[in-house]
C-alpha positions as protocol buffer text, in pm:
chain_id: "A"
residue {
  index: 1
  type: MET
  ca { x: -1817 y: 5818 z: 4553 }
}
residue {
  index: 2
  type: ALA
  ca { x: -1860 y: 6180 z: 4649 }
}
residue {
  index: 3
  type: ASN
  ca { x: -1486 y: 6239 z: 4685 }
}
residue {
  index: 4
  type: SER
  ca { x: -1298 y: 6144 z: 4370 }
}
residue {
  index: 5
  type: SER
  ca { x: -960 y: 6137 z: 4546 }
}
residue {
  index: 6
  type: ILE
  ca { x: -1087 y: 5851 z: 4762 }
}
residue {
  index: 7
  type: ALA
  ca { x: -1219 y: 5656 z: 4465 }
}
residue {
  index: 8
  type: SER
  ca { x: -883 y: 5659 z: 4287 }
}
residue {
  index: 9
  type: ALA
  ca { x: -722 y: 5399 z: 4515 }
}
residue {
  index: 10
  type: GLU
  ca { x: -726 y: 5069 z: 4331 }
}
residue {
  index: 11
  type: PRO
  ca { x: -859 y: 4761 z: 4515 }
}
residue {
  index: 12
  type: GLU
  ca { x: -557 y: 4546 z: 4426 }
}
residue {
  index: 13
  type: ASP
  ca { x: -341 y: 4784 z: 4631 }
}
residue {
  index: 14
  type: ALA
  ca { x: -523 y: 4655 z: 4941 }
}
residue {
  index: 15
  type: THR
  ca { x: -375 y: 4308 z: 4905 }
}
residue {
  index: 16
  type: THR
  ca { x: -15 y: 4424 z: 4867 }
}
residue {
  index: 17
  type: SER
  ca { x: 5 y: 4742 z: 5074 }
}
residue {
  index: 18
  type: HIS
  ca { x: 20 y: 4802 z: 5446 }
}
residue {
  index: 19
  type: CYS
  ca { x: -309 y: 4920 z: 5588 }
}
residue {
  index: 20
  type: LEU
  ca { x: -246 y: 5160 z: 5874 }
}
residue {
  index: 21
  type: ILE
  ca { x: -502 y: 5174 z: 6155 }
}
residue {
  index: 22
  type: ARG
  ca { x: -478 y: 5500 z: 6347 }
}
residue {
  index: 23
  type: PRO
  ca { x: -687 y: 5747 z: 6548 }
}
residue {
  index: 24
  type: ALA
  ca { x: -904 y: 5968 z: 6330 }
}
residue {
  index: 25
  type: THR
  ca { x: -813 y: 6337 z: 6310 }
}
residue {
  index: 26
  type: PRO
  ca { x: -1011 y: 6644 z: 6200 }
}
residue {
  index: 27
  type: ALA
  ca { x: -838 y: 6617 z: 5860 }
}
residue {
  index: 28
  type: ASP
  ca { x: -1006 y: 6277 z: 5810 }
}
residue {
  index: 29
  type: ILE
  ca { x: -1362 y: 6411 z: 5851 }
}
residue {
  index: 30
  type: PRO
  ca { x: -1421 y: 6484 z: 5478 }
}
residue {
  index: 31
  type: HIS
  ca { x: -1321 y: 6126 z: 5390 }
}
residue {
  index: 32
  type: ILE
  ca { x: -1526 y: 5977 z: 5673 }
}
residue {
  index: 33
  type: THR
  ca { x: -1823 y: 6188 z: 5563 }
}
residue {
  index: 34
  type: ALA
  ca { x: -1789 y: 6068 z: 5201 }
}
residue {
  index: 35
  type: ILE
  ca { x: -1768 y: 5701 z: 5303 }
}
residue {
  index: 36
  type: TYR
  ca { x: -2070 y: 5727 z: 5530 }
}
residue {
  index: 37
  type: ALA
  ca { x: -2272 y: 5929 z: 5278 }
}
residue {
  index: 38
  type: GLN
  ca { x: -2241 y: 5647 z: 5026 }
}
residue {
  index: 39
  type: PHE
  ca { x: -2375 y: 5396 z: 5279 }
}
residue {
  index: 40
  type: VAL
  ca { x: -2661 y: 5626 z: 5380 }
}
residue {
  index: 41
  type: ALA
  ca { x: -2760 y: 5692 z: 5018 }
}
residue {
  index: 42
  type: THR
  ca { x: -2727 y: 5340 z: 4878 }
}
residue {
  index: 43
  type: SER
  ca { x: -2757 y: 5076 z: 5150 }
}
residue {
  index: 44
  type: THR
  ca { x: -2950 y: 4949 z: 5447 }
}
residue {
  index: 45
  type: ALA
  ca { x: -2634 y: 4926 z: 5659 }
}
residue {
  index: 46
  type: THR
  ca { x: -2766 y: 5228 z: 5848 }
}
residue {
  index: 47
  type: PHE
  ca { x: -3118 y: 5346 z: 5922 }
}
residue {
  index: 48
  type: GLU
  ca { x: -3008 y: 5705 z: 5863 }
}
residue {
  index: 49
  type: ILE
  ca { x: -3196 y: 5850 z: 5564 }
}
residue {
  index: 50
  type: THR
  ca { x: -3019 y: 6179 z: 5490 }
}
residue {
  index: 51
  type: PRO
  ca { x: -2636 y: 6186 z: 5477 }
}
residue {
  index: 52
  type: PRO
  ca { x: -2497 y: 6418 z: 5746 }
}
residue {
  index: 53
  type: ASP
  ca { x: -2264 y: 6698 z: 5641 }
}
residue {
  index: 54
  type: GLU
  ca { x: -1904 y: 6741 z: 5754 }
}
residue {
  index: 55
  type: ALA
  ca { x: -1998 y: 6968 z: 6045 }
}
residue {
  index: 56
  type: GLU
  ca { x: -2230 y: 6700 z: 6185 }
}
residue {
  index: 57
  type: MET
  ca { x: -1973 y: 6425 z: 6130 }
}
residue {
  index: 58
  type: TYR
  ca { x: -1716 y: 6639 z: 6311 }
}
residue {
  index: 59
  type: ARG
  ca { x: -1960 y: 6687 z: 6601 }
}
residue {
  index: 60
  type: ARG
  ca { x: -2015 y: 6309 z: 6619 }
}
residue {
  index: 61
  type: TRP
  ca { x: -1638 y: 6242 z: 6610 }
}
residue {
  index: 62
  type: ARG
  ca { x: -1581 y: 6496 z: 6887 }
}
residue {
  index: 63
  type: SER
  ca { x: -1861 y: 6342 z: 7098 }
}
residue {
  index: 64
  type: VAL
  ca { x: -1694 y: 5999 z: 7082 }
}
residue {
  index: 65
  type: LEU
  ca { x: -1359 y: 6143 z: 7187 }
}
residue {
  index: 66
  type: ASP
  ca { x: -1517 y: 6351 z: 7465 }
}
residue {
  index: 67
  type: ARG
  ca { x: -1645 y: 6024 z: 7616 }
}
residue {
  index: 68
  type: GLY
  ca { x: -1291 y: 5885 z: 7611 }
}
residue {
  index: 69
  type: LEU
  ca { x: -1373 y: 5627 z: 7345 }
}
residue {
  index: 70
  type: PRO
  ca { x: -1176 y: 5537 z: 7031 }
}
residue {
  index: 71
  type: TYR
  ca { x: -1250 y: 5658 z: 6678 }
}
residue {
  index: 72
  type: LEU
  ca { x: -1022 y: 5496 z: 6420 }
}
residue {
  index: 73
  type: VAL
  ca { x: -952 y: 5514 z: 6047 }
}
residue {
  index: 74
  type: ALA
  ca { x: -791 y: 5270 z: 5807 }
}
residue {
  index: 75
  type: GLU
  ca { x: -542 y: 5436 z: 5576 }
}
residue {
  index: 76
  type: LEU
  ca { x: -416 y: 5262 z: 5264 }
}
residue {
  index: 77
  type: GLU
  ca { x: -176 y: 5425 z: 5020 }
}
residue {
  index: 78
  type: SER
  ca { x: -262 y: 5766 z: 5174 }
}
residue {
  index: 79
  type: TYR
  ca { x: -637 y: 5710 z: 5128 }
}
residue {
  index: 80
  type: ILE
  ca { x: -890 y: 5668 z: 5407 }
}
residue {
  index: 81
  type: VAL
  ca { x: -1066 y: 5343 z: 5316 }
}
residue {
  index: 82
  type: GLY
  ca { x: -1269 y: 5281 z: 5630 }
}
residue {
  index: 83
  type: TYR
  ca { x: -1342 y: 5392 z: 5982 }
}
residue {
  index: 84
  type: CYS
  ca { x: -1491 y: 5266 z: 6305 }
}
residue {
  index: 85
  type: TYR
  ca { x: -1568 y: 5393 z: 6650 }
}
residue {
  index: 86
  type: ALA
  ca { x: -1719 y: 5296 z: 6983 }
}
residue {
  index: 87
  type: SER
  ca { x: -2005 y: 5483 z: 7143 }
}
residue {
  index: 88
  type: GLN
  ca { x: -2190 y: 5433 z: 7468 }
}
residue {
  index: 89
  type: PHE
  ca { x: -2456 y: 5168 z: 7404 }
}
residue {
  index: 90
  type: ARG
  ca { x: -2736 y: 5349 z: 7591 }
}
residue {
  index: 91
  type: PRO
  ca { x: -2739 y: 5686 z: 7770 }
}
residue {
  index: 92
  type: ARG
  ca { x: -2818 y: 5568 z: 8127 }
}
residue {
  index: 93
  type: GLU
  ca { x: -2518 y: 5551 z: 8360 }
}
residue {
  index: 94
  type: GLY
  ca { x: -2567 y: 5181 z: 8430 }
}
residue {
  index: 95
  type: TYR
  ca { x: -2472 y: 5109 z: 8066 }
}
residue {
  index: 96
  type: ARG
  ca { x: -2139 y: 5294 z: 8093 }
}
residue {
  index: 97
  type: PHE
  ca { x: -1928 y: 4978 z: 8053 }
}
residue {
  index: 98
  type: THR
  ca { x: -2106 y: 4860 z: 7738 }
}
residue {
  index: 99
  type: VAL
  ca { x: -2016 y: 5016 z: 7404 }
}
residue {
  index: 100
  type: GLU
  ca { x: -2162 y: 4985 z: 7057 }
}
residue {
  index: 101
  type: ASP
  ca { x: -1934 y: 4962 z: 6757 }
}
residue {
  index: 102
  type: SER
  ca { x: -1994 y: 5126 z: 6421 }
}
residue {
  index: 103
  type: ILE
  ca { x: -1779 y: 5030 z: 6124 }
}
residue {
  index: 104
  type: TYR
  ca { x: -1782 y: 5133 z: 5760 }
}
residue {
  index: 105
  type: VAL
  ca { x: -1538 y: 5019 z: 5489 }
}
residue {
  index: 106
  type: ARG
  ca { x: -1539 y: 5146 z: 5133 }
}
residue {
  index: 107
  type: PRO
  ca { x: -1715 y: 4888 z: 4916 }
}
residue {
  index: 108
  type: ASP
  ca { x: -1412 y: 4850 z: 4685 }
}
residue {
  index: 109
  type: CYS
  ca { x: -1202 y: 4749 z: 4989 }
}
residue {
  index: 110
  type: ILE
  ca { x: -1438 y: 4489 z: 5136 }
}
residue {
  index: 111
  type: GLY
  ca { x: -1274 y: 4147 z: 5135 }
}
residue {
  index: 112
  type: HIS
  ca { x: -924 y: 4281 z: 5196 }
}
residue {
  index: 113
  type: HIS
  ca { x: -938 y: 4247 z: 5577 }
}
residue {
  index: 114
  type: VAL
  ca { x: -968 y: 4623 z: 5636 }
}
residue {
  index: 115
  type: GLY
  ca { x: -1276 y: 4565 z: 5853 }
}
residue {
  index: 116
  type: THR
  ca { x: -1102 y: 4292 z: 6052 }
}
residue {
  index: 117
  type: ARG
  ca { x: -806 y: 4515 z: 6122 }
}
residue {
  index: 118
  type: LEU
  ca { x: -1026 y: 4809 z: 6221 }
}
residue {
  index: 119
  type: LEU
  ca { x: -1261 y: 4614 z: 6447 }
}
residue {
  index: 120
  type: SER
  ca { x: -975 y: 4417 z: 6609 }
}
residue {
  index: 121
  type: GLN
  ca { x: -802 y: 4742 z: 6702 }
}
residue {
  index: 122
  type: LEU
  ca { x: -1129 y: 4891 z: 6828 }
}
residue {
  index: 123
  type: ILE
  ca { x: -1184 y: 4587 z: 7051 }
}
residue {
  index: 124
  type: SER
  ca { x: -830 y: 4614 z: 7190 }
}
residue {
  index: 125
  type: GLU
  ca { x: -865 y: 4983 z: 7263 }
}
residue {
  index: 126
  type: CYS
  ca { x: -1202 y: 4937 z: 7434 }
}
residue {
  index: 127
  type: GLN
  ca { x: -1058 y: 4656 z: 7647 }
}
residue {
  index: 128
  type: ALA
  ca { x: -772 y: 4886 z: 7749 }
}
residue {
  index: 129
  type: ARG
  ca { x: -1028 y: 5150 z: 7852 }
}
residue {
  index: 130
  type: GLY
  ca { x: -1205 y: 4905 z: 8085 }
}
residue {
  index: 131
  type: CYS
  ca { x: -1515 y: 4843 z: 7874 }
}
residue {
  index: 132
  type: HIS
  ca { x: -1697 y: 4521 z: 7967 }
}
residue {
  index: 133
  type: SER
  ca { x: -1884 y: 4435 z: 7647 }
}
residue {
  index: 134
  type: MET
  ca { x: -1930 y: 4550 z: 7290 }
}
residue {
  index: 135
  type: VAL
  ca { x: -2259 y: 4541 z: 7103 }
}
residue {
  index: 136
  type: ALA
  ca { x: -2314 y: 4546 z: 6728 }
}
residue {
  index: 137
  type: CYS
  ca { x: -2656 y: 4654 z: 6602 }
}
residue {
  index: 138
  type: ILE
  ca { x: -2667 y: 4534 z: 6241 }
}
residue {
  index: 139
  type: CYS
  ca { x: -2940 y: 4679 z: 6019 }
}
residue {
  index: 140
  type: GLY
  ca { x: -3117 y: 4466 z: 5760 }
}
residue {
  index: 141
  type: ILE
  ca { x: -2955 y: 4160 z: 5606 }
}
residue {
  index: 142
  type: ASN
  ca { x: -2585 y: 4249 z: 5611 }
}
residue {
  index: 143
  type: VAL
  ca { x: -2393 y: 3926 z: 5563 }
}
residue {
  index: 144
  type: PRO
  ca { x: -2045 y: 4086 z: 5551 }
}
residue {
  index: 145
  type: SER
  ca { x: -2102 y: 4265 z: 5883 }
}
residue {
  index: 146
  type: VAL
  ca { x: -2245 y: 3957 z: 6053 }
}
residue {
  index: 147
  type: SER
  ca { x: -1950 y: 3748 z: 5927 }
}
residue {
  index: 148
  type: LEU
  ca { x: -1695 y: 4008 z: 6039 }
}
residue {
  index: 149
  type: HIS
  ca { x: -1841 y: 4032 z: 6388 }
}
residue {
  index: 150
  type: ALA
  ca { x: -1877 y: 3653 z: 6424 }
}
residue {
  index: 151
  type: SER
  ca { x: -1514 y: 3605 z: 6318 }
}
residue {
  index: 152
  type: LEU
  ca { x: -1407 y: 3827 z: 6608 }
}
residue {
  index: 153
  type: GLY
  ca { x: -1610 y: 3649 z: 6876 }
}
residue {
  index: 154
  type: PHE
  ca { x: -1945 y: 3827 z: 6862 }
}
residue {
  index: 155
  type: ARG
  ca { x: -2253 y: 3611 z: 6899 }
}
residue {
  index: 156
  type: GLU
  ca { x: -2614 y: 3679 z: 6812 }
}
residue {
  index: 157
  type: VAL
  ca { x: -2812 y: 3782 z: 7120 }
}
residue {
  index: 158
  type: GLY
  ca { x: -3127 y: 3935 z: 6976 }
}
residue {
  index: 159
  type: LEU
  ca { x: -3332 y: 4011 z: 6669 }
}
residue {
  index: 160
  type: LEU
  ca { x: -3588 y: 4288 z: 6628 }
}
residue {
  index: 161
  type: PRO
  ca { x: -3797 y: 4217 z: 6319 }
}
residue {
  index: 162
  type: GLU
  ca { x: -3921 y: 4522 z: 6129 }
}
residue {
  index: 163
  type: ALA
  ca { x: -3726 y: 4758 z: 6356 }
}
residue {
  index: 164
  type: GLY
  ca { x: -3688 y: 5032 z: 6095 }
}
residue {
  index: 165
  type: ASN
  ca { x: -3795 y: 5137 z: 5750 }
}
residue {
  index: 166
  type: LYS
  ca { x: -3569 y: 5249 z: 5469 }
}
residue {
  index: 167
  type: PHE
  ca { x: -3625 y: 5258 z: 5092 }
}
residue {
  index: 168
  type: GLY
  ca { x: -3986 y: 5154 z: 5156 }
}
residue {
  index: 169
  type: GLU
  ca { x: -3881 y: 4828 z: 5318 }
}
residue {
  index: 170
  type: TRP
  ca { x: -3920 y: 4710 z: 5678 }
}
residue {
  index: 171
  type: LEU
  ca { x: -3579 y: 4600 z: 5805 }
}
residue {
  index: 172
  type: ARG
  ca { x: -3469 y: 4392 z: 6097 }
}
residue {
  index: 173
  type: LEU
  ca { x: -3209 y: 4483 z: 6357 }
}
residue {
  index: 174
  type: LEU
  ca { x: -2975 y: 4201 z: 6455 }
}
residue {
  index: 175
  type: ILE
  ca { x: -2795 y: 4246 z: 6787 }
}
residue {
  index: 176
  type: MET
  ca { x: -2460 y: 4077 z: 6842 }
}
residue {
  index: 177
  type: GLN
  ca { x: -2242 y: 4102 z: 7152 }
}
residue {
  index: 178
  type: ARG
  ca { x: -1886 y: 4025 z: 7257 }
}
residue {
  index: 179
  type: MET
  ca { x: -1757 y: 4029 z: 7612 }
}
residue {
  index: 180
  type: LEU
  ca { x: -1437 y: 4224 z: 7643 }
}
């Protein structure tokens, strides 16, 4: 990982320690940036090609908050091990009650229910804000993300074959939705 202080948390800690889910703060942006950069550089979990810098990630965080939507982090043993947020699904006003979730968990913490805790809290907070539905747009073949979303009541509602290209490969976009 880009940030060695993040990488020093041992995976076994995740099974015995309390994972705190809380609102993200400006101090979390370097950790969020490092987590996302790894996904951008090494996976098809996002169609983004170039990892954004901290200033851009701060701007994105601020944009979510300015819309009154939640942006959360998972903290384990003082380390940020994942994050998620809700954004407006589409820009037109008629879509204002539908949000899209984005969730990223450090690879060494996958399987320790960090994603479940993050997404469950995001769903609760979006319900409390009066959102009507949540959409997940899952790039490529991402079995862990599909399983996570299905376990929390999302169902497949659409598939766009060859929706994007990354690493020289045409990738699908699976759309899942959950009513809130």
